[in-house]
Tab-separated table of C-alpha atoms in Angstrom:
chain	number	residue	atom	x	y	z
A	1	UNK	CA	29.632	-11.635	7.675
A	2	UNK	CA	27.080	-13.529	5.669
A	3	UNK	CA	27.856	-17.161	5.022
A	4	UNK	CA	26.163	-20.148	3.425
A	5	UNK	CA	27.331	-23.682	4.141
A	6	UNK	CA	26.460	-26.715	2.077
A	7	UNK	CA	28.315	-29.455	3.878
A	8	UNK	CA	27.409	-32.216	1.427
A	9	UNK	CA	29.861	-32.054	-1.447
A	10	UNK	CA	28.369	-34.905	-3.419
A	11	UNK	CA	25.397	-37.217	-2.985
A	12	UNK	CA	24.694	-40.336	-5.025
A	13	UNK	CA	21.275	-41.958	-5.083
A	14	UNK	CA	19.415	-44.439	-7.189
A	15	UNK	CA	16.400	-43.305	-9.140
A	16	UNK	CA	13.167	-43.051	-7.121
A	17	UNK	CA	14.982	-42.495	-3.862
A	18	UNK	CA	14.229	-39.366	-1.861
A	19	UNK	CA	17.158	-37.062	-1.194
A	20	UNK	CA	17.640	-33.997	1.015
A	21	UNK	CA	20.209	-31.308	0.345
A	22	UNK	CA	21.252	-29.321	3.381
A	23	UNK	CA	21.830	-25.577	3.593
A	24	UNK	CA	22.859	-23.672	6.702
A	25	UNK	CA	23.293	-19.921	6.673
A	26	UNK	CA	24.658	-17.168	8.888
A	27	UNK	CA	23.432	-13.609	8.893
A	28	UNK	CA	22.907	-10.752	11.307
A	29	UNK	CA	20.123	-9.273	9.221
A	30	UNK	CA	16.536	-9.721	10.355
A	31	UNK	CA	15.275	-9.396	6.809
A	32	UNK	CA	16.884	-11.615	4.239
A	33	UNK	CA	16.059	-13.890	1.346
A	34	UNK	CA	17.183	-17.407	0.602
A	35	UNK	CA	17.410	-19.035	-2.801
A	36	UNK	CA	18.051	-22.394	-4.382
A	37	UNK	CA	19.507	-22.749	-7.860
A	38	UNK	CA	20.143	-25.827	-9.985
A	39	UNK	CA	23.156	-26.043	-12.289
A	40	UNK	CA	22.901	-28.889	-14.814
A	41	UNK	CA	25.962	-29.928	-16.844
A	42	UNK	CA	25.114	-27.290	-19.453
A	43	UNK	CA	26.265	-24.663	-16.946
A	44	UNK	CA	23.299	-22.352	-16.568
A	45	UNK	CA	22.062	-21.688	-13.046
A	46	UNK	CA	18.329	-22.293	-12.990
A	47	UNK	CA	16.319	-20.492	-10.340
A	48	UNK	CA	14.208	-22.872	-8.216
A	49	UNK	CA	12.847	-20.954	-5.244
A	50	UNK	CA	13.063	-17.744	-3.230
A	51	UNK	CA	12.004	-17.538	0.416
A	52	UNK	CA	11.940	-14.521	2.713
A	53	UNK	CA	12.947	-14.612	6.360
A	54	UNK	CA	9.428	-13.935	7.610
A	55	UNK	CA	7.810	-16.848	5.866
A	56	UNK	CA	8.606	-20.137	7.569
A	57	UNK	CA	5.962	-22.170	5.827
A	58	UNK	CA	7.289	-25.158	3.992
A	59	UNK	CA	6.804	-25.112	0.268
A	60	UNK	CA	6.107	-27.912	-2.156
A	61	UNK	CA	6.360	-27.766	-5.917
A	62	UNK	CA	5.805	-31.115	-7.558
A	63	UNK	CA	8.593	-33.435	-6.427
A	64	UNK	CA	10.485	-30.554	-4.807
A	65	UNK	CA	9.957	-29.331	-1.266
A	66	UNK	CA	11.760	-26.884	0.953
A	67	UNK	CA	11.996	-26.784	4.728
A	68	UNK	CA	12.915	-23.398	6.197
A	69	UNK	CA	13.765	-23.405	9.902
A	70	UNK	CA	14.847	-20.082	11.325
A	71	UNK	CA	15.655	-21.618	14.706
A	72	UNK	CA	18.429	-23.689	13.143
A	73	UNK	CA	19.242	-21.263	10.304
A	74	UNK	CA	18.586	-23.943	7.755
A	75	UNK	CA	16.838	-24.049	4.407
A	76	UNK	CA	16.890	-27.645	3.247
A	77	UNK	CA	15.741	-28.951	-0.115
A	78	UNK	CA	14.172	-32.367	-0.650
A	79	UNK	CA	13.621	-34.123	-3.941
A	80	UNK	CA	11.070	-36.897	-3.754
A	81	UNK	CA	11.302	-39.872	-6.090
A	82	UNK	CA	14.490	-38.597	-7.716
A	83	UNK	CA	15.022	-38.913	-11.438
A	84	UNK	CA	18.140	-39.017	-13.595
A	85	UNK	CA	17.298	-35.526	-14.874
A	86	UNK	CA	17.736	-34.239	-11.324
A	87	UNK	CA	21.473	-34.864	-11.615
A	88	UNK	CA	23.088	-31.447	-11.235
A	89	UNK	CA	24.874	-29.193	-8.800
A	90	UNK	CA	22.511	-27.415	-6.442
A	91	UNK	CA	23.389	-24.078	-4.878
A	92	UNK	CA	21.865	-22.384	-1.882
A	93	UNK	CA	22.269	-18.606	-1.675
A	94	UNK	CA	21.549	-15.780	0.746
A	95	UNK	CA	20.683	-12.229	-0.273
A	96	UNK	CA	22.585	-9.481	1.485
A	97	UNK	CA	21.148	-6.084	2.301
A	98	UNK	CA	22.981	-3.527	0.188
A	99	UNK	CA	22.392	0.182	-0.052
A	100	UNK	CA	24.133	0.741	-3.345
A	101	UNK	CA	21.391	-0.112	-5.789
A	102	UNK	CA	21.916	-3.795	-6.318
A	103	UNK	CA	21.470	-7.138	-4.670
A	104	UNK	CA	24.386	-9.297	-3.624
A	105	UNK	CA	24.004	-13.056	-3.351
A	106	UNK	CA	26.246	-15.126	-1.120
A	107	UNK	CA	26.458	-18.649	-2.489
A	108	UNK	CA	27.329	-21.924	-0.849
A	109	UNK	CA	29.858	-24.198	-2.505
A	110	UNK	CA	27.132	-26.397	-3.948
A	111	UNK	CA	26.098	-30.035	-3.641
A	112	UNK	CA	26.564	-32.323	-6.621
A	113	UNK	CA	23.661	-34.766	-6.917
A	114	UNK	CA	24.141	-37.893	-9.000
A	115	UNK	CA	21.027	-39.923	-9.712
A	116	UNK	CA	21.690	-43.251	-11.346
A	117	UNK	CA	19.089	-45.383	-13.147
B	1	UNK	CA	13.676	-20.421	-23.681
B	2	UNK	CA	16.336	-18.485	-21.871
B	3	UNK	CA	16.105	-14.825	-20.967
B	4	UNK	CA	19.873	-14.409	-20.655
B	5	UNK	CA	22.223	-15.445	-23.425
B	6	UNK	CA	25.995	-15.560	-23.469
B	7	UNK	CA	28.497	-15.871	-26.296
B	8	UNK	CA	30.758	-17.587	-26.920
B	9	UNK	CA	29.932	-20.693	-24.930
B	10	UNK	CA	33.533	-21.897	-25.047
B	11	UNK	CA	36.736	-19.925	-25.478
B	12	UNK	CA	40.386	-20.904	-25.551
B	13	UNK	CA	42.913	-18.109	-25.494
B	14	UNK	CA	46.595	-17.554	-24.995
B	15	UNK	CA	47.933	-15.274	-22.322
B	16	UNK	CA	48.709	-12.528	-24.826
B	17	UNK	CA	45.332	-12.563	-26.564
B	18	UNK	CA	42.503	-10.076	-26.232
B	19	UNK	CA	38.966	-11.378	-26.298
B	20	UNK	CA	35.513	-10.308	-25.183
B	21	UNK	CA	32.604	-12.138	-23.606
B	22	UNK	CA	29.112	-10.980	-24.425
B	23	UNK	CA	25.920	-11.196	-22.412
B	24	UNK	CA	22.448	-10.160	-23.485
B	25	UNK	CA	19.273	-10.193	-21.426
B	26	UNK	CA	15.752	-10.131	-22.845
B	27	UNK	CA	13.934	-9.685	-19.538
B	28	UNK	CA	13.715	-5.908	-19.332
B	29	UNK	CA	15.977	-5.878	-16.286
B	30	UNK	CA	18.059	-2.975	-15.057
B	31	UNK	CA	20.886	-4.780	-13.261
B	32	UNK	CA	23.471	-7.092	-14.767
B	33	UNK	CA	26.213	-9.120	-13.091
B	34	UNK	CA	29.413	-10.967	-13.962
B	35	UNK	CA	30.375	-13.971	-11.845
B	36	UNK	CA	33.397	-16.256	-11.964
B	37	UNK	CA	32.964	-19.935	-11.127
B	38	UNK	CA	36.167	-21.867	-10.537
B	39	UNK	CA	36.363	-25.516	-9.606
B	40	UNK	CA	35.602	-26.185	-5.954
B	41	UNK	CA	35.076	-22.505	-5.114
B	42	UNK	CA	31.894	-20.572	-4.417
B	43	UNK	CA	30.646	-18.311	-7.151
B	44	UNK	CA	32.572	-15.049	-7.042
B	45	UNK	CA	30.829	-11.819	-7.888
B	46	UNK	CA	33.051	-9.737	-10.154
B	47	UNK	CA	31.086	-6.731	-11.382
B	48	UNK	CA	27.607	-5.297	-11.109
B	49	UNK	CA	25.943	-2.726	-13.308
B	50	UNK	CA	22.738	-1.047	-12.210
B	51	UNK	CA	20.996	1.259	-14.669
B	52	UNK	CA	24.146	1.054	-16.833
B	53	UNK	CA	26.359	2.370	-14.056
B	54	UNK	CA	29.005	0.168	-12.487
B	55	UNK	CA	28.102	-0.142	-8.814
B	56	UNK	CA	30.442	-2.924	-7.754
B	57	UNK	CA	33.956	-3.924	-8.667
B	58	UNK	CA	34.811	-6.771	-6.360
B	59	UNK	CA	38.600	-6.333	-6.323
B	60	UNK	CA	38.900	-7.784	-9.785
B	61	UNK	CA	42.291	-7.471	-11.555
B	62	UNK	CA	42.462	-4.856	-14.275
B	63	UNK	CA	43.014	-7.514	-16.943
B	64	UNK	CA	39.221	-7.910	-16.730
B	65	UNK	CA	37.380	-4.875	-18.058
B	66	UNK	CA	33.562	-4.728	-18.080
B	67	UNK	CA	31.405	-2.627	-20.346
B	68	UNK	CA	27.662	-2.010	-20.228
B	69	UNK	CA	26.576	0.034	-23.260
B	70	UNK	CA	22.870	-0.319	-22.406
B	71	UNK	CA	20.678	-2.162	-19.945
B	72	UNK	CA	20.372	-5.215	-22.197
B	73	UNK	CA	24.019	-5.831	-22.966
B	74	UNK	CA	27.059	-6.532	-20.869
B	75	UNK	CA	30.584	-7.283	-22.022
B	76	UNK	CA	33.680	-8.563	-20.290
B	77	UNK	CA	36.869	-7.620	-22.105
B	78	UNK	CA	39.821	-9.879	-21.406
B	79	UNK	CA	43.509	-9.174	-21.967
B	80	UNK	CA	46.777	-10.735	-20.826
B	81	UNK	CA	44.996	-13.339	-18.744
B	82	UNK	CA	46.686	-15.943	-16.584
B	83	UNK	CA	46.041	-19.695	-16.549
B	84	UNK	CA	44.370	-19.322	-13.138
B	85	UNK	CA	41.699	-17.211	-14.841
B	86	UNK	CA	40.400	-20.348	-16.522
B	87	UNK	CA	36.843	-20.758	-15.250
B	88	UNK	CA	33.181	-20.583	-16.121
B	89	UNK	CA	32.072	-16.959	-16.446
B	90	UNK	CA	28.414	-16.448	-15.731
B	91	UNK	CA	26.276	-13.452	-16.486
B	92	UNK	CA	23.075	-12.708	-14.602
B	93	UNK	CA	20.414	-10.054	-14.575
B	94	UNK	CA	17.760	-8.880	-12.136
B	95	UNK	CA	15.072	-6.238	-12.020
B	96	UNK	CA	17.551	-3.911	-10.354
B	97	UNK	CA	17.758	-0.204	-9.904
B	98	UNK	CA	16.435	-0.094	-6.368
B	99	UNK	CA	18.794	-2.271	-4.342
B	100	UNK	CA	16.020	-4.444	-3.023
B	101	UNK	CA	17.147	-7.742	-1.585
B	102	UNK	CA	14.230	-9.820	-2.743
B	103	UNK	CA	15.163	-9.652	-6.398
B	104	UNK	CA	15.800	-12.872	-8.237
B	105	UNK	CA	18.847	-13.120	-10.432
B	106	UNK	CA	18.485	-15.008	-13.687
B	107	UNK	CA	21.612	-16.547	-15.146
B	108	UNK	CA	22.907	-17.244	-18.598
B	109	UNK	CA	24.554	-20.520	-19.631
B	110	UNK	CA	28.064	-19.197	-19.088
B	111	UNK	CA	31.255	-19.025	-21.103
B	112	UNK	CA	33.785	-21.709	-20.315
B	113	UNK	CA	37.186	-20.071	-20.633
B	114	UNK	CA	40.513	-21.847	-20.897
B	115	UNK	CA	43.699	-19.776	-20.755
B	116	UNK	CA	46.784	-21.511	-22.066
């Protein structure tokens, strides 16, 4: 069965520190997609990134970067020079192959990031 | 700007009440989803509609009844709920209709439900 593990329940950092959120996944599929979402206190899950299983290049978007390593089944997320506005719960998710006309996401339990001034 | 809206944002109801949650997407998508988010639990997929047809009912109790009158609107009708149903209910949409796994789901802000 598909599974996503985010072992870090909560991380606290001081502003301007770098922080890495870990995500480890399990799947038997050769083709799959991985996602990161951010959930601020307002509740809405905000899409951050999607990565397919055939693309192992790291990606950088501003202060955000993602490290995808198939060999260790990990898709880690790093925030450089963290800011208070980065405080949120971050979810990693894995897309399952379904033949019934829709996509199913398997979510991890999330990592709460607290950035203090 | 948000492509997926949900109303109400907060709801308190008694166990004998009947209420409905509404979701609307403005993204031209064909698939819509209801999720339940309880404290310290992973997001639970409840229902999925693709092209206005229910394609997934993830063993959800019958006191939750979804309705999808068109591809832009999704409702979750609630009746005789239990206190353990208190949670954040999230709606999402994706391009849908083809079952492709690379779709991105876009979420609304959720309805925070408290059952007394």
